[in-house]
Amino acid sequence: MMPITLKFVLVLIGTLLISLVLTPLVRFFAFRVGAVDNPNARRINKVPMPSAGGLAIVISFVIATLVLMPMILKTQIGGKSYFEYILPVVLGALVIALTGFIDDVYELSAKLKFLGTLLGAVIIWIFTDFRFDSFKIPFGGPMLHFSPLLSFFLTILWVVAITNAVNLIDGLDGLVSGVSIISLTTMGLVSYFFLYDTDIFLTFTIFVLIFAIAGFFPYNYHPAIIYLGDTGALFIGFMISVLSLQGLKNATAVAVVTPIIVLGVPIVDTTVAIIRRTLSGQKFYEADNMHLHHRLLAMGFTHRGAVLVVYGIAMFFSLVSLLLNVSSRLGGILLMIGVAFALEIFIEGLEFWGPKRTPLFKLLAFIGNSDYRQEVVAKYRRKKKK
């Protein structure tokens, strides 16, 4: 395991400072080009807010990975230098960021945004080793190897799904940037301690991205003076999806589960939203006001309070993913069962599935409440007679 050197620490500090300095400039630029979020029924802001703040993150990340990192990192992996390793990733990310920026200024249709995300994902599959070409079934299952066609489909699906899932939770000040820092830090720790020997470049890239986001974060935390916009949310989601692909095809089962658990907040929020909308007769891609942060606000949480609750949930998922990496097989299985049970209680408590959709609560009441049990049985018998 290569120790973290002073040069790398200086690169991280430099990345942070570049992002910190660029964000006010990007704020001024956003106003000039019309990348502004105006108040409406679905938005939280009461006054026009500059968007496209993610440009500061994108630029600082590009400078750090294409200029600073190649200067200090001379190691090669598979005959590739760090520059050769990261260049196609950056190109794919720039396609995503450009798509987001155009949307922040001109409001692209969902179809055009999807095509931009799709193009970025295709670049990753063609020009990098970040592919969903194998998968270890967790907790003692076999290692699956996919054909090129299936690998292509799964890679595109993963990248597009995670990119959009992260974008969907971007509804409160500092929400995506804070959750991303928590998730990426966990991914970085797992990468450094458990995947390091296979891809040291991955660990370095993750931490560079963390510090690029951290420089933007003070301006974005409530009360924010600039938003990530689709420029930043899509870019961060895309980078997280790509970087997490290395864990999904690792031979260690817990490394496979880790990126899925770490991304628990956007994955759960999006999955529940799709199911909820389908059950309600809506199109699954239609927007609504029932996302996690919307439900927390509806329950009476303040803006900052709702954000902190989501941070807490993200930290919980991160802690679980770290525990999985040091647990026995049985311990990991029991931990996942416990997480699933706790998560369902939380979802039903927030009426996340929708009003009166509380299957677990009803099951527990059926088991523990004789009056309720008799009532349900009686209703079932009456319905059967009809």
Coordinates of C-alpha atoms in Angstrom, one line a residue:
M1 CA 0.0 0.0 0.0
M2 CA 1.5 3.3 -1.1
P3 CA 1.5 5.9 1.7
I4 CA -0.2 9.3 1.1
T5 CA 2.7 11.6 0.2
L6 CA 3.1 15.3 1.0
K7 CA 2.9 16.1 -2.7
F8 CA -0.5 14.4 -3.0
V9 CA -1.7 16.4 0.1
L10 CA -0.6 19.6 -1.6
V11 CA -2.6 18.6 -4.7
L12 CA -5.7 18.1 -2.6
I13 CA -5.2 21.5 -0.9
G14 CA -4.6 23.1 -4.3
T15 CA -7.8 21.5 -5.6
L16 CA -9.8 22.8 -2.6
L17 CA -8.4 26.4 -3.0
I18 CA -9.1 26.4 -6.8
S19 CA -12.7 25.4 -6.2
L20 CA -13.0 27.9 -3.3
V21 CA -11.7 30.8 -5.4
L22 CA -13.6 29.8 -8.6
T23 CA -17.1 29.5 -7.0
P24 CA -17.7 33.3 -6.5
L25 CA -16.5 33.9 -10.1
V26 CA -18.8 31.2 -11.4
R27 CA -21.6 32.8 -9.4
F28 CA -21.0 36.1 -11.3
F29 CA -20.8 34.3 -14.6
A30 CA -24.1 32.4 -13.9
F31 CA -26.0 35.6 -13.5
R32 CA -24.4 37.0 -16.7
V33 CA -25.4 34.0 -18.9
G34 CA -28.8 33.5 -17.4
A35 CA -28.1 30.3 -15.5
V36 CA -30.6 31.3 -12.8
D37 CA -33.2 29.3 -10.8
N38 CA -36.3 31.4 -10.5
P39 CA -38.9 30.6 -7.8
N40 CA -41.8 28.3 -8.7
A41 CA -44.1 25.8 -7.0
R42 CA -41.5 23.0 -6.9
R43 CA -38.5 25.0 -5.9
I44 CA -37.5 26.0 -2.4
N45 CA -35.8 29.3 -3.2
K46 CA -37.9 32.5 -2.8
V47 CA -35.6 34.7 -4.9
P48 CA -33.7 34.1 -8.1
M49 CA -30.6 32.0 -7.4
P50 CA -27.5 31.5 -9.6
S51 CA -27.2 28.0 -10.8
A52 CA -24.4 26.1 -12.7
G53 CA -22.2 26.4 -9.6
G54 CA -20.9 22.9 -10.4
L55 CA -18.7 24.6 -13.0
A56 CA -16.3 25.4 -10.1
I57 CA -16.1 21.8 -9.2
V58 CA -15.7 20.6 -12.8
I59 CA -12.9 23.1 -13.5
S60 CA -11.0 22.4 -10.3
F61 CA -11.3 18.6 -10.9
V62 CA -10.1 18.9 -14.5
I63 CA -7.1 21.0 -13.5
A64 CA -6.2 18.7 -10.6
T65 CA -6.5 15.4 -12.6
L66 CA -5.1 16.5 -16.0
V67 CA -2.4 18.9 -14.8
L68 CA -1.5 18.5 -11.1
M69 CA -1.8 14.8 -10.6
P70 CA 0.3 13.8 -13.6
M71 CA 3.1 16.0 -12.3
I72 CA 3.4 14.1 -9.1
L73 CA 2.3 10.6 -10.0
K74 CA 4.7 8.7 -12.2
T75 CA 3.4 5.2 -11.4
Q76 CA 1.9 3.2 -14.2
I77 CA -1.0 0.6 -14.1
G78 CA -1.3 -1.8 -16.9
G79 CA 1.1 0.2 -19.0
K80 CA -1.0 3.4 -18.5
S81 CA 0.1 6.6 -16.9
Y82 CA -2.4 8.4 -14.6
F83 CA -3.0 11.0 -17.4
E84 CA -3.9 8.2 -19.9
Y85 CA -6.1 6.5 -17.2
I86 CA -8.1 9.6 -16.3
L87 CA -8.3 11.5 -19.7
P88 CA -11.3 9.5 -21.1
V89 CA -13.1 9.7 -17.7
V90 CA -12.7 13.5 -17.8
L91 CA -13.9 13.6 -21.4
G92 CA -17.0 11.7 -20.5
A93 CA -17.6 13.9 -17.5
L94 CA -17.2 17.0 -19.6
V95 CA -19.9 15.8 -21.9
I96 CA -22.2 15.4 -18.9
A97 CA -21.2 18.8 -17.4
L98 CA -21.8 20.5 -20.8
T99 CA -25.2 18.9 -21.0
G100 CA -26.0 20.1 -17.5
F101 CA -24.8 23.6 -18.2
I102 CA -26.9 24.0 -21.3
D103 CA -29.9 22.8 -19.3
D104 CA -29.1 25.3 -16.6
V105 CA -29.2 28.1 -19.1
Y106 CA -31.8 27.0 -21.7
E107 CA -33.7 24.2 -19.9
L108 CA -33.2 21.1 -22.1
S109 CA -35.9 18.5 -22.6
A110 CA -35.6 15.3 -20.6
K111 CA -34.9 13.5 -23.8
L112 CA -31.9 15.7 -24.7
K113 CA -30.5 15.4 -21.1
F114 CA -30.8 11.7 -21.3
L115 CA -28.9 11.6 -24.6
G116 CA -26.1 13.7 -23.1
T117 CA -25.9 11.3 -20.2
L118 CA -26.0 8.3 -22.5
L119 CA -23.1 9.7 -24.6
G120 CA -21.0 10.2 -21.5
A121 CA -21.7 6.6 -20.4
V122 CA -20.8 5.3 -23.9
I123 CA -17.5 7.1 -23.8
I124 CA -16.7 5.4 -20.5
W125 CA -17.5 1.9 -21.8
I126 CA -15.5 2.3 -25.0
F127 CA -12.4 4.1 -23.7
T128 CA -11.9 3.0 -20.1
D129 CA -11.8 -0.1 -18.0
F130 CA -14.7 1.2 -15.9
R131 CA -17.1 -1.5 -17.0
F132 CA -19.7 -3.7 -15.5
D133 CA -18.2 -6.8 -16.9
S134 CA -18.4 -9.1 -13.9
F135 CA -20.2 -9.3 -10.6
K136 CA -19.6 -11.3 -7.4
I137 CA -22.8 -12.5 -5.9
P138 CA -22.5 -11.4 -2.2
F139 CA -22.2 -13.7 0.8
G140 CA -20.8 -16.8 -0.8
G141 CA -22.3 -16.6 -4.3
P142 CA -20.4 -17.2 -7.6
M143 CA -18.5 -14.7 -9.7
L144 CA -20.5 -13.9 -12.8
H145 CA -18.8 -12.8 -16.0
F146 CA -20.8 -11.0 -18.6
S147 CA -20.6 -11.0 -22.4
P148 CA -19.5 -7.7 -24.1
L149 CA -23.1 -6.9 -25.1
L150 CA -24.5 -7.5 -21.6
S151 CA -21.6 -5.6 -20.1
F152 CA -22.3 -2.6 -22.3
F153 CA -26.0 -2.6 -21.3
L154 CA -25.3 -3.0 -17.6
T155 CA -22.6 -0.3 -17.6
I156 CA -24.8 2.2 -19.4
L157 CA -27.7 1.3 -17.1
W158 CA -25.7 1.8 -14.0
V159 CA -24.1 5.1 -15.1
V160 CA -27.3 6.6 -16.3
A161 CA -29.4 5.4 -13.3
I162 CA -26.9 6.7 -10.6
T163 CA -26.3 10.0 -12.4
N164 CA -30.0 10.7 -12.5
A165 CA -30.6 9.4 -9.0
V166 CA -28.1 11.9 -7.6
N167 CA -29.6 14.7 -9.7
L168 CA -33.1 13.9 -8.4
I169 CA -32.1 14.5 -4.7
D170 CA -30.8 18.0 -5.5
G171 CA -33.6 19.8 -3.8
L172 CA -32.2 21.6 -0.8
D173 CA -29.2 23.7 -0.1
G174 CA -26.0 21.6 0.3
L175 CA -27.9 18.3 0.0
V176 CA -26.1 16.7 -3.0
S177 CA -22.7 18.3 -2.2
G178 CA -22.8 17.1 1.4
V179 CA -24.2 13.6 0.7
S180 CA -21.6 13.2 -2.1
I181 CA -18.7 14.1 0.2
I182 CA -19.9 11.6 2.8
S183 CA -20.4 8.8 0.2
L184 CA -17.2 9.5 -1.7
T185 CA -15.2 9.6 1.6
T186 CA -16.5 6.2 2.4
M187 CA -15.7 5.0 -1.2
G188 CA -12.2 6.4 -0.8
L189 CA -11.6 4.7 2.5
V190 CA -12.8 1.3 1.1
S191 CA -10.7 1.8 -2.0
Y192 CA -7.6 2.7 -0.1
F193 CA -7.8 -0.2 2.4
F194 CA -9.5 -2.9 0.4
L195 CA -9.0 -2.2 -3.4
Y196 CA -5.8 -0.3 -3.3
D197 CA -3.6 -3.1 -4.8
T198 CA -5.8 -3.4 -7.9
D199 CA -6.2 0.3 -8.7
I200 CA -4.3 3.0 -6.8
F201 CA -5.4 5.6 -9.3
L202 CA -9.0 5.1 -8.2
T203 CA -8.2 6.1 -4.7
F204 CA -6.4 9.3 -5.7
T205 CA -9.2 10.3 -8.1
I206 CA -11.9 9.9 -5.5
F207 CA -10.1 12.1 -3.0
V208 CA -9.4 14.8 -5.6
L209 CA -13.2 14.8 -6.4
I210 CA -14.0 15.1 -2.7
F211 CA -11.8 18.2 -2.3
A212 CA -13.2 19.8 -5.5
I213 CA -16.7 19.5 -4.0
A214 CA -15.5 20.6 -0.5
G215 CA -14.2 23.9 -2.0
F216 CA -17.7 24.6 -3.3
F217 CA -19.6 23.4 -0.2
P218 CA -19.4 26.5 2.0
Y219 CA -21.2 28.6 -0.7
N220 CA -23.8 25.9 -1.2
Y221 CA -24.7 25.1 2.4
H222 CA -27.9 26.7 3.8
P223 CA -28.4 29.5 3.3
A224 CA -26.8 28.9 -0.1
I225 CA -25.7 31.8 -2.4
I226 CA -25.2 29.5 -5.4
Y227 CA -26.7 26.2 -6.5
L228 CA -25.0 23.2 -8.1
G229 CA -27.4 23.2 -11.0
D230 CA -27.6 20.3 -13.3
T231 CA -24.0 21.2 -14.3
G232 CA -22.8 20.1 -10.8
A233 CA -25.4 17.5 -9.9
L234 CA -25.1 15.5 -13.1
F235 CA -21.3 15.8 -13.0
I236 CA -21.1 14.5 -9.4
G237 CA -23.6 11.7 -10.1
F238 CA -21.7 10.7 -13.2
M239 CA -18.3 10.6 -11.4
I240 CA -19.7 8.6 -8.5
S241 CA -21.3 6.1 -10.8
V242 CA -18.1 5.6 -12.8
L243 CA -15.8 5.4 -9.8
S244 CA -18.1 3.0 -8.1
L245 CA -17.9 0.5 -11.0
Q246 CA -14.5 -0.8 -9.8
G247 CA -16.1 -2.1 -6.6
L248 CA -19.0 -3.7 -8.4
K249 CA -16.8 -6.1 -10.3
N250 CA -14.3 -6.8 -7.5
A251 CA -13.9 -10.4 -6.4
T252 CA -14.6 -9.5 -2.8
A253 CA -18.3 -9.7 -2.1
V254 CA -18.4 -6.9 0.4
A255 CA -16.6 -4.6 -2.1
V256 CA -19.5 -5.3 -4.5
V257 CA -22.1 -4.4 -1.9
T258 CA -20.2 -1.3 -0.7
P259 CA -21.0 1.1 -3.6
I260 CA -24.6 0.1 -3.5
I261 CA -24.9 0.7 0.2
V262 CA -22.8 3.9 0.1
L263 CA -25.2 5.3 -2.5
G264 CA -28.2 4.4 -0.4
V265 CA -29.7 7.8 -0.2
P266 CA -30.1 8.5 -4.0
I267 CA -30.8 4.8 -4.8
V268 CA -33.5 4.4 -2.2
D269 CA -35.1 7.8 -2.9
T270 CA -35.3 7.1 -6.7
T271 CA -36.4 3.5 -6.3
V272 CA -39.2 4.4 -3.9
A273 CA -40.2 7.3 -6.1
I274 CA -40.6 5.0 -9.2
I275 CA -42.6 2.4 -7.3
R276 CA -44.8 5.1 -5.6
R277 CA -45.6 6.8 -8.9
T278 CA -46.4 3.5 -10.6
L279 CA -48.7 2.5 -7.8
S280 CA -50.4 5.9 -8.0
G281 CA -51.0 5.5 -11.7
Q282 CA -48.4 8.2 -12.7
K283 CA -45.7 7.9 -15.2
F284 CA -42.6 6.9 -13.2
Y285 CA -40.5 9.8 -14.6
E286 CA -43.0 12.5 -13.7
A287 CA -41.8 14.9 -11.0
D288 CA -43.7 15.1 -7.7
N289 CA -43.2 16.6 -4.2
M290 CA -42.8 13.3 -2.4
H291 CA -39.0 12.9 -2.4
L292 CA -37.2 12.4 0.9
H293 CA -36.4 16.0 1.5
H294 CA -40.0 17.0 0.6
R295 CA -41.4 14.6 3.1
L296 CA -39.1 15.9 5.9
L297 CA -40.1 19.5 5.2
A298 CA -43.8 18.4 5.2
M299 CA -43.2 16.9 8.6
G300 CA -42.1 20.3 10.0
F301 CA -38.3 20.1 9.7
T302 CA -36.6 23.3 8.9
H303 CA -34.5 23.5 5.7
R304 CA -31.3 23.0 7.6
G305 CA -32.8 20.3 9.8
A306 CA -34.0 18.3 6.8
V307 CA -30.5 18.5 5.2
L308 CA -28.9 17.3 8.4
V309 CA -31.3 14.4 8.7
V310 CA -30.3 13.3 5.2
Y311 CA -26.7 13.7 6.1
G312 CA -27.3 11.5 9.0
I313 CA -28.9 8.8 6.8
A314 CA -26.0 9.0 4.4
M315 CA -23.6 8.5 7.3
F316 CA -25.6 5.6 8.5
F317 CA -25.3 3.9 5.1
S318 CA -21.6 4.7 5.1
L319 CA -21.1 3.2 8.5
V320 CA -22.9 0.0 7.4
S321 CA -20.7 -0.3 4.3
L322 CA -17.6 0.0 6.4
L323 CA -18.8 -2.5 8.9
L324 CA -19.5 -4.9 6.0
N325 CA -15.9 -4.8 5.0
V326 CA -14.8 -6.1 8.4
S327 CA -17.8 -8.4 9.2
S328 CA -18.0 -12.2 8.8
R329 CA -20.4 -13.6 6.2
L330 CA -23.1 -14.3 8.8
G331 CA -22.6 -10.9 10.4
G332 CA -22.9 -9.2 7.0
I333 CA -26.1 -11.1 6.2
L334 CA -27.6 -10.2 9.6
L335 CA -26.5 -6.6 9.2
M336 CA -28.2 -6.3 5.7
I337 CA -31.4 -7.8 7.1
G338 CA -31.4 -5.3 10.0
V339 CA -30.7 -2.4 7.6
A340 CA -33.6 -3.5 5.3
F341 CA -36.0 -3.7 8.3
A342 CA -34.9 -0.3 9.7
L343 CA -35.1 1.3 6.2
E344 CA -38.7 0.0 5.6
I345 CA -39.8 1.4 9.0
F346 CA -38.3 4.8 8.2
I347 CA -39.9 4.8 4.7
E348 CA -43.3 3.9 6.0
G349 CA -43.0 6.4 8.9
L350 CA -42.5 9.2 6.4
E351 CA -45.4 7.8 4.2
F352 CA -42.8 7.6 1.5
W353 CA -44.7 5.0 -0.5
G354 CA -47.7 7.2 -0.3
P355 CA -50.6 7.7 2.1
K356 CA -51.8 4.5 3.9
R357 CA -49.2 2.3 2.1
T358 CA -47.6 0.8 5.2
P359 CA -47.3 -3.0 4.6
L360 CA -44.7 -3.6 7.4
F361 CA -46.7 -1.6 10.0
K362 CA -49.8 -3.5 9.0
L363 CA -48.0 -6.8 9.3
L364 CA -46.6 -6.0 12.7
A365 CA -50.1 -4.9 13.8
F366 CA -51.5 -8.1 12.5
I367 CA -49.0 -10.1 14.5
G368 CA -49.1 -8.1 17.7
N369 CA -52.7 -6.7 17.9
S370 CA -55.5 -9.3 18.2
D371 CA -58.3 -6.8 17.6
Y372 CA -56.7 -5.7 14.4
R373 CA -56.0 -9.3 13.4
Q374 CA -59.7 -10.2 13.9
E375 CA -60.8 -7.2 11.9
V376 CA -58.6 -8.1 9.0
V377 CA -59.7 -11.7 9.0
A378 CA -63.4 -10.6 9.1
K379 CA -62.9 -8.3 6.2
Y380 CA -61.2 -11.0 4.2
R381 CA -64.1 -13.4 4.9
R382 CA -66.7 -10.9 3.8
K383 CA -64.7 -10.1 0.7
K384 CA -64.4 -13.9 -0.1
K385 CA -68.2 -14.4 0.3
K386 CA -68.8 -11.7 -2.3

